[in-house]
Amino acid sequence: MVKNQFISVGPRTEKFNKMVDRISKITGLDHKYVRKSGERVLDKWEEKNHRKISTLFTAHTSFKQEEIHKMAKTLQRYLESEVDSGIVINKIETIAEFWFNDLFINF
């Protein structure tokens, strides 16, 4: 898999890595696995919507919030088979939604 170009931009990389670090820490999952899962979420969003993920920066706020929520849920689904605790699974979504919001809204 080619590294996602969207998150290869300095400040975006830092924010994305903070999200991956936090999720890795609470789940005990390998950092690389969480990172690849996060990149896969962004790539799948682009495939599904037929546009670059960077278009979310200028999207209408309600659409942006809805799509961020969907991405957080998708990441949660990708990782839930590897996590035993329901509480930790819910935390994955919360953390991902926080960092995706930071990435797209507080850029």
mmCIF file of N, CA, C and O in Angstrom:
data_model
loop_
_atom_site.group_PDB
_atom_site.id
_atom_site.type_symbol
_atom_site.label_atom_id
_atom_site.label_comp_id
_atom_site.label_asym_id
_atom_site.label_seq_id
_atom_site.Cartn_x
_atom_site.Cartn_y
_atom_site.Cartn_z
ATOM 1 N N MET A 1 0.844 -1.179 0.000
ATOM 2 C CA MET A 1 0.000 0.000 0.000
ATOM 3 C C MET A 1 0.889 1.242 0.000
ATOM 4 O O MET A 1 1.805 1.360 0.798
ATOM 5 N N VAL A 2 0.619 2.166 -0.887
ATOM 6 C CA VAL A 2 1.357 3.413 -0.974
ATOM 7 C C VAL A 2 0.946 4.310 0.185
ATOM 8 O O VAL A 2 -0.234 4.365 0.548
ATOM 9 N N LYS A 3 1.920 4.996 0.766
ATOM 10 C CA LYS A 3 1.617 5.902 1.872
ATOM 11 C C LYS A 3 0.618 6.956 1.410
ATOM 12 O O LYS A 3 0.765 7.541 0.348
ATOM 13 N N ASN A 4 -0.387 7.182 2.214
ATOM 14 C CA ASN A 4 -1.431 8.154 1.896
ATOM 15 C C ASN A 4 -0.821 9.545 1.767
ATOM 16 O O ASN A 4 -0.167 10.027 2.677
ATOM 17 N N GLN A 5 -1.020 10.182 0.619
ATOM 18 C CA GLN A 5 -0.425 11.493 0.361
ATOM 19 C C GLN A 5 -1.022 12.584 1.252
ATOM 20 O O GLN A 5 -0.347 13.533 1.599
ATOM 21 N N PHE A 6 -2.265 12.414 1.630
ATOM 22 C CA PHE A 6 -2.918 13.408 2.474
ATOM 23 C C PHE A 6 -2.199 13.566 3.804
ATOM 24 O O PHE A 6 -1.965 14.668 4.267
ATOM 25 N N ILE A 7 -1.837 12.465 4.421
ATOM 26 C CA ILE A 7 -1.204 12.548 5.735
ATOM 27 C C ILE A 7 0.311 12.642 5.659
ATOM 28 O O ILE A 7 0.973 12.650 6.676
ATOM 29 N N SER A 8 0.862 12.760 4.459
ATOM 30 C CA SER A 8 2.307 12.922 4.346
ATOM 31 C C SER A 8 2.716 14.386 4.486
ATOM 32 O O SER A 8 3.894 14.699 4.473
ATOM 33 N N VAL A 9 1.759 15.288 4.655
ATOM 34 C CA VAL A 9 2.032 16.705 4.898
ATOM 35 C C VAL A 9 2.339 16.872 6.385
ATOM 36 O O VAL A 9 1.594 16.375 7.230
ATOM 37 N N GLY A 10 3.437 17.579 6.710
ATOM 38 C CA GLY A 10 3.955 17.697 8.073
ATOM 39 C C GLY A 10 2.959 17.800 9.210
ATOM 40 O O GLY A 10 2.880 16.897 10.051
ATOM 41 N N PRO A 11 2.178 18.873 9.294
ATOM 42 C CA PRO A 11 1.239 19.007 10.417
ATOM 43 C C PRO A 11 0.181 17.900 10.446
ATOM 44 O O PRO A 11 -0.235 17.460 11.500
ATOM 45 N N ARG A 12 -0.241 17.447 9.272
ATOM 46 C CA ARG A 12 -1.223 16.359 9.222
ATOM 47 C C ARG A 12 -0.605 15.065 9.724
ATOM 48 O O ARG A 12 -1.257 14.301 10.432
ATOM 49 N N THR A 13 0.638 14.824 9.364
ATOM 50 C CA THR A 13 1.336 13.623 9.816
ATOM 51 C C THR A 13 1.415 13.606 11.332
ATOM 52 O O THR A 13 1.159 12.582 11.970
ATOM 53 N N GLU A 14 1.746 14.751 11.909
ATOM 54 C CA GLU A 14 1.868 14.854 13.372
ATOM 55 C C GLU A 14 0.543 14.539 14.054
ATOM 56 O O GLU A 14 0.490 13.757 15.003
ATOM 57 N N LYS A 15 -0.541 15.127 13.563
ATOM 58 C CA LYS A 15 -1.855 14.888 14.162
ATOM 59 C C LYS A 15 -2.291 13.437 13.973
ATOM 60 O O LYS A 15 -2.807 12.816 14.896
ATOM 61 N N PHE A 16 -2.072 12.914 12.782
ATOM 62 C CA PHE A 16 -2.452 11.532 12.508
ATOM 63 C C PHE A 16 -1.652 10.583 13.407
ATOM 64 O O PHE A 16 -2.210 9.646 13.976
ATOM 65 N N ASN A 17 -0.371 10.850 13.560
ATOM 66 C CA ASN A 17 0.474 10.007 14.412
ATOM 67 C C ASN A 17 0.045 10.070 15.880
ATOM 68 O O ASN A 17 0.131 9.069 16.587
ATOM 69 N N LYS A 18 -0.401 11.235 16.333
ATOM 70 C CA LYS A 18 -0.893 11.343 17.710
ATOM 71 C C LYS A 18 -2.127 10.476 17.911
ATOM 72 O O LYS A 18 -2.277 9.822 18.943
ATOM 73 N N MET A 19 -3.015 10.463 16.911
ATOM 74 C CA MET A 19 -4.193 9.614 16.996
ATOM 75 C C MET A 19 -3.775 8.142 17.039
ATOM 76 O O MET A 19 -4.251 7.381 17.884
ATOM 77 N N VAL A 20 -2.871 7.755 16.153
ATOM 78 C CA VAL A 20 -2.402 6.365 16.097
ATOM 79 C C VAL A 20 -1.726 5.980 17.408
ATOM 80 O O VAL A 20 -1.982 4.896 17.951
ATOM 81 N N ASP A 21 -0.894 6.864 17.939
ATOM 82 C CA ASP A 21 -0.214 6.590 19.210
ATOM 83 C C ASP A 21 -1.214 6.356 20.332
ATOM 84 O O ASP A 21 -1.076 5.416 21.120
ATOM 85 N N ARG A 22 -2.209 7.207 20.417
ATOM 86 C CA ARG A 22 -3.203 7.109 21.487
ATOM 87 C C ARG A 22 -4.008 5.809 21.366
ATOM 88 O O ARG A 22 -4.233 5.120 22.351
ATOM 89 N N ILE A 23 -4.434 5.490 20.144
ATOM 90 C CA ILE A 23 -5.206 4.265 19.950
ATOM 91 C C ILE A 23 -4.342 3.040 20.230
ATOM 92 O O ILE A 23 -4.792 2.090 20.864
ATOM 93 N N SER A 24 -3.101 3.072 19.789
ATOM 94 C CA SER A 24 -2.186 1.951 20.059
ATOM 95 C C SER A 24 -1.994 1.752 21.553
ATOM 96 O O SER A 24 -1.962 0.617 22.038
ATOM 97 N N LYS A 25 -1.881 2.852 22.258
ATOM 98 C CA LYS A 25 -1.648 2.785 23.703
ATOM 99 C C LYS A 25 -2.844 2.154 24.433
ATOM 100 O O LYS A 25 -2.655 1.284 25.278
ATOM 101 N N ILE A 26 -4.056 2.572 24.111
ATOM 102 C CA ILE A 26 -5.213 2.044 24.856
ATOM 103 C C ILE A 26 -5.612 0.641 24.430
ATOM 104 O O ILE A 26 -6.215 -0.083 25.199
ATOM 105 N N THR A 27 -5.271 0.270 23.178
ATOM 106 C CA THR A 27 -5.664 -1.052 22.691
ATOM 107 C C THR A 27 -4.567 -2.099 22.861
ATOM 108 O O THR A 27 -4.858 -3.294 22.864
ATOM 109 N N GLY A 28 -3.338 -1.635 22.934
ATOM 110 C CA GLY A 28 -2.211 -2.569 22.976
ATOM 111 C C GLY A 28 -1.880 -3.136 21.608
ATOM 112 O O GLY A 28 -1.061 -4.053 21.492
ATOM 113 N N LEU A 29 -2.487 -2.586 20.559
ATOM 114 C CA LEU A 29 -2.228 -3.057 19.199
ATOM 115 C C LEU A 29 -0.953 -2.433 18.648
ATOM 116 O O LEU A 29 -0.552 -1.334 19.059
ATOM 117 N N ASP A 30 -0.337 -3.130 17.709
ATOM 118 C CA ASP A 30 0.872 -2.657 17.068
ATOM 119 C C ASP A 30 0.630 -1.315 16.371
ATOM 120 O O ASP A 30 -0.380 -1.138 15.674
ATOM 121 N N HIS A 31 1.563 -0.393 16.549
ATOM 122 C CA HIS A 31 1.467 0.950 15.971
ATOM 123 C C HIS A 31 1.296 0.883 14.450
ATOM 124 O O HIS A 31 0.470 1.603 13.877
ATOM 125 N N LYS A 32 2.062 0.023 13.793
ATOM 126 C CA LYS A 32 1.989 -0.088 12.336
ATOM 127 C C LYS A 32 0.612 -0.579 11.884
ATOM 128 O O LYS A 32 0.086 -0.109 10.880
ATOM 129 N N TYR A 33 0.043 -1.506 12.628
ATOM 130 C CA TYR A 33 -1.269 -2.035 12.284
ATOM 131 C C TYR A 33 -2.341 -0.947 12.400
ATOM 132 O O TYR A 33 -3.187 -0.791 11.508
ATOM 133 N N VAL A 34 -2.290 -0.174 13.468
ATOM 134 C CA VAL A 34 -3.259 0.910 13.666
ATOM 135 C C VAL A 34 -3.073 1.972 12.589
ATOM 136 O O VAL A 34 -4.046 2.478 12.022
ATOM 137 N N ARG A 35 -1.817 2.298 12.280
ATOM 138 C CA ARG A 35 -1.538 3.302 11.254
ATOM 139 C C ARG A 35 -2.075 2.852 9.892
ATOM 140 O O ARG A 35 -2.740 3.621 9.191
ATOM 141 N N LYS A 36 -1.801 1.609 9.517
ATOM 142 C CA LYS A 36 -2.280 1.113 8.225
ATOM 143 C C LYS A 36 -3.804 1.087 8.182
ATOM 144 O O LYS A 36 -4.409 1.378 7.152
ATOM 145 N N SER A 37 -4.422 0.753 9.307
ATOM 146 C CA SER A 37 -5.889 0.765 9.371
ATOM 147 C C SER A 37 -6.413 2.184 9.194
ATOM 148 O O SER A 37 -7.401 2.402 8.487
ATOM 149 N N GLY A 38 -5.774 3.160 9.829
ATOM 150 C CA GLY A 38 -6.167 4.562 9.684
ATOM 151 C C GLY A 38 -5.991 5.058 8.261
ATOM 152 O O GLY A 38 -6.850 5.768 7.722
ATOM 153 N N GLU A 39 -4.889 4.686 7.636
ATOM 154 C CA GLU A 39 -4.662 5.071 6.244
ATOM 155 C C GLU A 39 -5.704 4.429 5.340
ATOM 156 O O GLU A 39 -6.187 5.052 4.388
ATOM 157 N N ARG A 40 -6.060 3.184 5.656
ATOM 158 C CA ARG A 40 -7.067 2.480 4.862
ATOM 159 C C ARG A 40 -8.416 3.193 4.955
ATOM 160 O O ARG A 40 -9.149 3.289 3.960
ATOM 161 N N VAL A 41 -8.750 3.731 6.125
ATOM 162 C CA VAL A 41 -9.996 4.493 6.281
ATOM 163 C C VAL A 41 -10.009 5.685 5.334
ATOM 164 O O VAL A 41 -11.002 5.928 4.644
ATOM 165 N N LEU A 42 -8.904 6.426 5.295
ATOM 166 C CA LEU A 42 -8.824 7.599 4.415
ATOM 167 C C LEU A 42 -8.895 7.184 2.947
ATOM 168 O O LEU A 42 -9.599 7.818 2.149
ATOM 169 N N ASP A 43 -8.177 6.130 2.598
ATOM 170 C CA ASP A 43 -8.193 5.658 1.212
ATOM 171 C C ASP A 43 -9.589 5.183 0.793
ATOM 172 O O ASP A 43 -10.045 5.483 -0.311
ATOM 173 N N LYS A 44 -10.263 4.444 1.674
ATOM 174 C CA LYS A 44 -11.613 3.958 1.367
ATOM 175 C C LYS A 44 -12.596 5.116 1.218
ATOM 176 O O LYS A 44 -13.510 5.067 0.396
ATOM 177 N N TRP A 45 -12.418 6.162 2.019
ATOM 178 C CA TRP A 45 -13.288 7.326 1.904
ATOM 179 C C TRP A 45 -13.142 7.940 0.514
ATOM 180 O O TRP A 45 -14.134 8.283 -0.125
ATOM 181 N N GLU A 46 -11.899 8.075 0.066
ATOM 182 C CA GLU A 46 -11.656 8.640 -1.263
ATOM 183 C C GLU A 46 -12.272 7.773 -2.363
ATOM 184 O O GLU A 46 -12.877 8.290 -3.301
ATOM 185 N N GLU A 47 -12.112 6.463 -2.235
ATOM 186 C CA GLU A 47 -12.685 5.549 -3.230
ATOM 187 C C GLU A 47 -14.206 5.648 -3.255
ATOM 188 O O GLU A 47 -14.813 5.738 -4.327
ATOM 189 N N LYS A 48 -14.803 5.651 -2.083
ATOM 190 C CA LYS A 48 -16.263 5.665 -1.980
ATOM 191 C C LYS A 48 -16.858 6.973 -2.494
ATOM 192 O O LYS A 48 -17.895 6.981 -3.161
ATOM 193 N N ASN A 49 -16.191 8.090 -2.191
ATOM 194 C CA ASN A 49 -16.734 9.401 -2.550
ATOM 195 C C ASN A 49 -16.194 9.948 -3.868
ATOM 196 O O ASN A 49 -16.626 11.017 -4.301
ATOM 197 N N HIS A 50 -15.248 9.241 -4.464
ATOM 198 C CA HIS A 50 -14.666 9.651 -5.750
ATOM 199 C C HIS A 50 -14.089 11.062 -5.719
ATOM 200 O O HIS A 50 -14.258 11.848 -6.657
ATOM 201 N N ARG A 51 -13.430 11.374 -4.607
ATOM 202 C CA ARG A 51 -12.731 12.652 -4.494
ATOM 203 C C ARG A 51 -11.665 12.551 -3.413
ATOM 204 O O ARG A 51 -11.654 11.625 -2.621
ATOM 205 N N LYS A 52 -10.781 13.522 -3.421
ATOM 206 C CA LYS A 52 -9.685 13.544 -2.458
ATOM 207 C C LYS A 52 -10.211 13.896 -1.072
ATOM 208 O O LYS A 52 -11.128 14.698 -0.921
ATOM 209 N N ILE A 53 -9.586 13.310 -0.064
ATOM 210 C CA ILE A 53 -10.001 13.540 1.320
ATOM 211 C C ILE A 53 -9.821 15.010 1.715
ATOM 212 O O ILE A 53 -10.542 15.524 2.553
ATOM 213 N N SER A 54 -8.896 15.695 1.057
ATOM 214 C CA SER A 54 -8.656 17.111 1.381
ATOM 215 C C SER A 54 -9.865 17.988 1.064
ATOM 216 O O SER A 54 -9.950 19.111 1.567
ATOM 217 N N THR A 55 -10.836 17.491 0.297
ATOM 218 C CA THR A 55 -12.032 18.284 0.016
ATOM 219 C C THR A 55 -12.878 18.484 1.279
ATOM 220 O O THR A 55 -13.728 19.373 1.302
ATOM 221 N N LEU A 56 -12.622 17.690 2.309
ATOM 222 C CA LEU A 56 -13.369 17.874 3.565
ATOM 223 C C LEU A 56 -13.032 19.203 4.236
ATOM 224 O O LEU A 56 -13.822 19.712 5.013
ATOM 225 N N PHE A 57 -11.864 19.763 3.946
ATOM 226 C CA PHE A 57 -11.500 21.048 4.548
ATOM 227 C C PHE A 57 -12.496 22.134 4.174
ATOM 228 O O PHE A 57 -12.798 23.002 4.982
ATOM 229 N N THR A 58 -12.994 22.083 2.959
ATOM 230 C CA THR A 58 -13.895 23.139 2.481
ATOM 231 C C THR A 58 -15.354 22.695 2.431
ATOM 232 O O THR A 58 -16.200 23.443 1.972
ATOM 233 N N ALA A 59 -15.638 21.511 2.902
ATOM 234 C CA ALA A 59 -17.012 20.995 2.875
ATOM 235 C C ALA A 59 -17.879 21.710 3.904
ATOM 236 O O ALA A 59 -17.378 22.288 4.874
ATOM 237 N N HIS A 60 -19.183 21.651 3.677
ATOM 238 C CA HIS A 60 -20.145 22.220 4.616
ATOM 239 C C HIS A 60 -19.976 21.527 5.970
ATOM 240 O O HIS A 60 -19.714 20.326 6.039
ATOM 241 N N THR A 61 -20.121 22.268 7.040
ATOM 242 C CA THR A 61 -19.846 21.764 8.384
ATOM 243 C C THR A 61 -20.643 20.511 8.728
ATOM 244 O O THR A 61 -20.092 19.563 9.276
ATOM 245 N N SER A 62 -21.924 20.470 8.394
ATOM 246 C CA SER A 62 -22.727 19.298 8.744
ATOM 247 C C SER A 62 -22.257 18.061 7.976
ATOM 248 O O SER A 62 -22.190 16.962 8.537
ATOM 249 N N PHE A 63 -21.895 18.234 6.707
ATOM 250 C CA PHE A 63 -21.379 17.120 5.909
ATOM 251 C C PHE A 63 -20.040 16.664 6.491
ATOM 252 O O PHE A 63 -19.787 15.466 6.632
ATOM 253 N N LYS A 64 -19.194 17.617 6.822
ATOM 254 C CA LYS A 64 -17.877 17.309 7.384
ATOM 255 C C LYS A 64 -18.016 16.508 8.675
ATOM 256 O O LYS A 64 -17.347 15.491 8.861
ATOM 257 N N GLN A 65 -18.898 16.946 9.568
ATOM 258 C CA GLN A 65 -19.110 16.246 10.835
ATOM 259 C C GLN A 65 -19.614 14.824 10.607
ATOM 260 O O GLN A 65 -19.167 13.888 11.262
ATOM 261 N N GLU A 66 -20.538 14.681 9.679
ATOM 262 C CA GLU A 66 -21.096 13.370 9.378
ATOM 263 C C GLU A 66 -20.011 12.433 8.831
ATOM 264 O O GLU A 66 -19.926 11.262 9.229
ATOM 265 N N GLU A 67 -19.189 12.938 7.937
ATOM 266 C CA GLU A 67 -18.139 12.115 7.339
ATOM 267 C C GLU A 67 -17.038 11.779 8.352
ATOM 268 O O GLU A 67 -16.506 10.671 8.343
ATOM 269 N N ILE A 68 -16.706 12.698 9.226
ATOM 270 C CA ILE A 68 -15.731 12.429 10.286
ATOM 271 C C ILE A 68 -16.251 11.327 11.196
ATOM 272 O O ILE A 68 -15.521 10.413 11.562
ATOM 273 N N HIS A 69 -17.519 11.411 11.530
ATOM 274 C CA HIS A 69 -18.131 10.373 12.375
ATOM 275 C C HIS A 69 -18.069 9.008 11.673
ATOM 276 O O HIS A 69 -17.728 7.995 12.294
ATOM 277 N N LYS A 70 -18.365 8.984 10.387
ATOM 278 C CA LYS A 70 -18.317 7.735 9.628
ATOM 279 C C LYS A 70 -16.895 7.167 9.594
ATOM 280 O O LYS A 70 -16.698 5.957 9.719
ATOM 281 N N MET A 71 -15.906 8.041 9.419
ATOM 282 C CA MET A 71 -14.516 7.575 9.387
ATOM 283 C C MET A 71 -14.104 6.995 10.738
ATOM 284 O O MET A 71 -13.414 5.967 10.800
ATOM 285 N N ALA A 72 -14.521 7.645 11.818
ATOM 286 C CA ALA A 72 -14.198 7.144 13.158
ATOM 287 C C ALA A 72 -14.848 5.782 13.389
ATOM 288 O O ALA A 72 -14.213 4.861 13.926
ATOM 289 N N LYS A 73 -16.103 5.631 12.978
ATOM 290 C CA LYS A 73 -16.795 4.346 13.109
ATOM 291 C C LYS A 73 -16.117 3.263 12.262
ATOM 292 O O LYS A 73 -15.996 2.118 12.686
ATOM 293 N N THR A 74 -15.672 3.637 11.074
ATOM 294 C CA THR A 74 -15.001 2.684 10.197
ATOM 295 C C THR A 74 -13.696 2.206 10.824
ATOM 296 O O THR A 74 -13.405 1.005 10.831
ATOM 297 N N LEU A 75 -12.919 3.128 11.375
ATOM 298 C CA LEU A 75 -11.675 2.733 12.037
ATOM 299 C C LEU A 75 -11.974 1.818 13.218
ATOM 300 O O LEU A 75 -11.300 0.809 13.425
ATOM 301 N N GLN A 76 -13.011 2.135 13.954
ATOM 302 C CA GLN A 76 -13.419 1.293 15.073
ATOM 303 C C GLN A 76 -13.741 -0.118 14.580
ATOM 304 O O GLN A 76 -13.307 -1.100 15.165
ATOM 305 N N ARG A 77 -14.486 -0.221 13.489
ATOM 306 C CA ARG A 77 -14.845 -1.538 12.939
ATOM 307 C C ARG A 77 -13.606 -2.305 12.467
ATOM 308 O O ARG A 77 -13.527 -3.518 12.645
ATOM 309 N N TYR A 78 -12.650 -1.604 11.868
ATOM 310 C CA TYR A 78 -11.429 -2.262 11.408
ATOM 311 C C TYR A 78 -10.652 -2.875 12.573
ATOM 312 O O TYR A 78 -10.025 -3.906 12.422
ATOM 313 N N LEU A 79 -10.688 -2.216 13.723
ATOM 314 C CA LEU A 79 -9.856 -2.647 14.852
ATOM 315 C C LEU A 79 -10.588 -3.523 15.863
ATOM 316 O O LEU A 79 -9.952 -4.198 16.663
ATOM 317 N N GLU A 80 -11.919 -3.529 15.840
ATOM 318 C CA GLU A 80 -12.656 -4.210 16.900
ATOM 319 C C GLU A 80 -12.432 -5.718 16.965
ATOM 320 O O GLU A 80 -12.548 -6.311 18.034
ATOM 321 N N SER A 81 -12.084 -6.344 15.860
ATOM 322 C CA SER A 81 -11.842 -7.788 15.889
ATOM 323 C C SER A 81 -10.568 -8.135 16.664
ATOM 324 O O SER A 81 -10.385 -9.269 17.087
ATOM 325 N N GLU A 82 -9.709 -7.147 16.870
ATOM 326 C CA GLU A 82 -8.448 -7.363 17.574
ATOM 327 C C GLU A 82 -8.511 -6.967 19.051
ATOM 328 O O GLU A 82 -7.547 -7.146 19.778
ATOM 329 N N VAL A 83 -9.646 -6.398 19.470
ATOM 330 C CA VAL A 83 -9.781 -5.872 20.831
ATOM 331 C C VAL A 83 -10.877 -6.650 21.568
ATOM 332 O O VAL A 83 -11.958 -6.862 21.024
ATOM 333 N N ASP A 84 -10.602 -7.051 22.796
ATOM 334 C CA ASP A 84 -11.551 -7.839 23.578
ATOM 335 C C ASP A 84 -12.559 -7.005 24.355
ATOM 336 O O ASP A 84 -13.658 -7.440 24.619
ATOM 337 N N SER A 85 -12.198 -5.808 24.736
ATOM 338 C CA SER A 85 -13.014 -4.990 25.625
ATOM 339 C C SER A 85 -13.950 -4.054 24.860
ATOM 340 O O SER A 85 -13.517 -3.278 24.004
ATOM 341 N N GLY A 86 -15.240 -4.095 25.208
ATOM 342 C CA GLY A 86 -16.210 -3.185 24.609
ATOM 343 C C GLY A 86 -15.929 -1.736 24.952
ATOM 344 O O GLY A 86 -16.155 -0.840 24.140
ATOM 345 N N ILE A 87 -15.429 -1.510 26.146
ATOM 346 C CA ILE A 87 -15.094 -0.147 26.572
ATOM 347 C C ILE A 87 -13.972 0.410 25.705
ATOM 348 O O ILE A 87 -14.031 1.551 25.247
ATOM 349 N N VAL A 88 -12.957 -0.402 25.453
ATOM 350 C CA VAL A 88 -11.830 0.031 24.623
ATOM 351 C C VAL A 88 -12.291 0.258 23.187
ATOM 352 O O VAL A 88 -11.874 1.223 22.540
ATOM 353 N N ILE A 89 -13.178 -0.584 22.691
ATOM 354 C CA ILE A 89 -13.706 -0.410 21.337
ATOM 355 C C ILE A 89 -14.410 0.937 21.214
ATOM 356 O O ILE A 89 -14.229 1.661 20.239
ATOM 357 N N ASN A 90 -15.202 1.307 22.217
ATOM 358 C CA ASN A 90 -15.875 2.610 22.203
ATOM 359 C C ASN A 90 -14.873 3.754 22.279
ATOM 360 O O ASN A 90 -15.072 4.807 21.677
ATOM 361 N N LYS A 91 -13.788 3.545 23.023
ATOM 362 C CA LYS A 91 -12.757 4.580 23.127
ATOM 363 C C LYS A 91 -12.061 4.817 21.790
ATOM 364 O O LYS A 91 -11.664 5.937 21.494
ATOM 365 N N ILE A 92 -11.926 3.763 20.992
ATOM 366 C CA ILE A 92 -11.305 3.912 19.668
ATOM 367 C C ILE A 92 -12.088 4.937 18.853
ATOM 368 O O ILE A 92 -11.519 5.856 18.271
ATOM 369 N N GLU A 93 -13.404 4.791 18.831
ATOM 370 C CA GLU A 93 -14.241 5.735 18.075
ATOM 371 C C GLU A 93 -14.103 7.148 18.621
ATOM 372 O O GLU A 93 -13.957 8.105 17.867
ATOM 373 N N THR A 94 -14.133 7.291 19.935
ATOM 374 C CA THR A 94 -14.038 8.609 20.559
ATOM 375 C C THR A 94 -12.715 9.280 20.223
ATOM 376 O O THR A 94 -12.679 10.457 19.846
ATOM 377 N N ILE A 95 -11.634 8.543 20.348
ATOM 378 C CA ILE A 95 -10.301 9.095 20.054
ATOM 379 C C ILE A 95 -10.182 9.443 18.578
ATOM 380 O O ILE A 95 -9.709 10.526 18.223
ATOM 381 N N ALA A 96 -10.627 8.538 17.709
ATOM 382 C CA ALA A 96 -10.541 8.797 16.274
ATOM 383 C C ALA A 96 -11.370 10.016 15.881
ATOM 384 O O ALA A 96 -10.907 10.863 15.115
ATOM 385 N N GLU A 97 -12.557 10.128 16.435
ATOM 386 C CA GLU A 97 -13.400 11.276 16.100
ATOM 387 C C GLU A 97 -12.756 12.575 16.581
ATOM 388 O O GLU A 97 -12.760 13.581 15.872
ATOM 389 N N PHE A 98 -12.175 12.563 17.769
ATOM 390 C CA PHE A 98 -11.490 13.756 18.287
ATOM 391 C C PHE A 98 -10.361 14.178 17.340
ATOM 392 O O PHE A 98 -10.262 15.342 16.956
ATOM 393 N N TRP A 99 -9.504 13.225 16.961
ATOM 394 C CA TRP A 99 -8.348 13.574 16.133
ATOM 395 C C TRP A 99 -8.745 13.897 14.704
ATOM 396 O O TRP A 99 -8.131 14.773 14.073
ATOM 397 N N PHE A 100 -9.761 13.232 14.145
ATOM 398 C CA PHE A 100 -10.228 13.594 12.812
ATOM 399 C C PHE A 100 -10.829 14.999 12.830
ATOM 400 O O PHE A 100 -10.634 15.773 11.896
ATOM 401 N N ASN A 101 -11.542 15.348 13.891
ATOM 402 C CA ASN A 101 -12.046 16.707 14.032
ATOM 403 C C ASN A 101 -10.892 17.705 14.077
ATOM 404 O O ASN A 101 -10.929 18.744 13.428
ATOM 405 N N ASP A 102 -9.884 17.379 14.870
ATOM 406 C CA ASP A 102 -8.715 18.251 14.964
ATOM 407 C C ASP A 102 -8.034 18.381 13.619
ATOM 408 O O ASP A 102 -7.579 19.450 13.245
ATOM 409 N N LEU A 103 -7.990 17.306 12.876
ATOM 410 C CA LEU A 103 -7.326 17.280 11.582
ATOM 411 C C LEU A 103 -8.079 18.111 10.544
ATOM 412 O O LEU A 103 -7.473 18.878 9.795
ATOM 413 N N PHE A 104 -9.402 17.997 10.498
ATOM 414 C CA PHE A 104 -10.181 18.639 9.448
ATOM 415 C C PHE A 104 -10.822 19.960 9.848
ATOM 416 O O PHE A 104 -11.115 20.781 8.991
ATOM 417 N N ILE A 105 -11.071 20.176 11.113
ATOM 418 C CA ILE A 105 -11.758 21.396 11.539
ATOM 419 C C ILE A 105 -10.782 22.412 12.110
ATOM 420 O O ILE A 105 -10.865 23.601 11.836
ATOM 421 N N ASN A 106 -9.841 21.950 12.905
ATOM 422 C CA ASN A 106 -8.892 22.863 13.544
ATOM 423 C C ASN A 106 -7.554 22.921 12.808
ATOM 424 O O ASN A 106 -6.527 23.070 13.416
ATOM 425 N N PHE A 107 -7.602 22.749 11.497
ATOM 426 C CA PHE A 107 -6.365 22.733 10.739
ATOM 427 C C PHE A 107 -5.754 24.100 10.753
ATOM 428 O O PHE A 107 -4.665 24.367 10.618
#
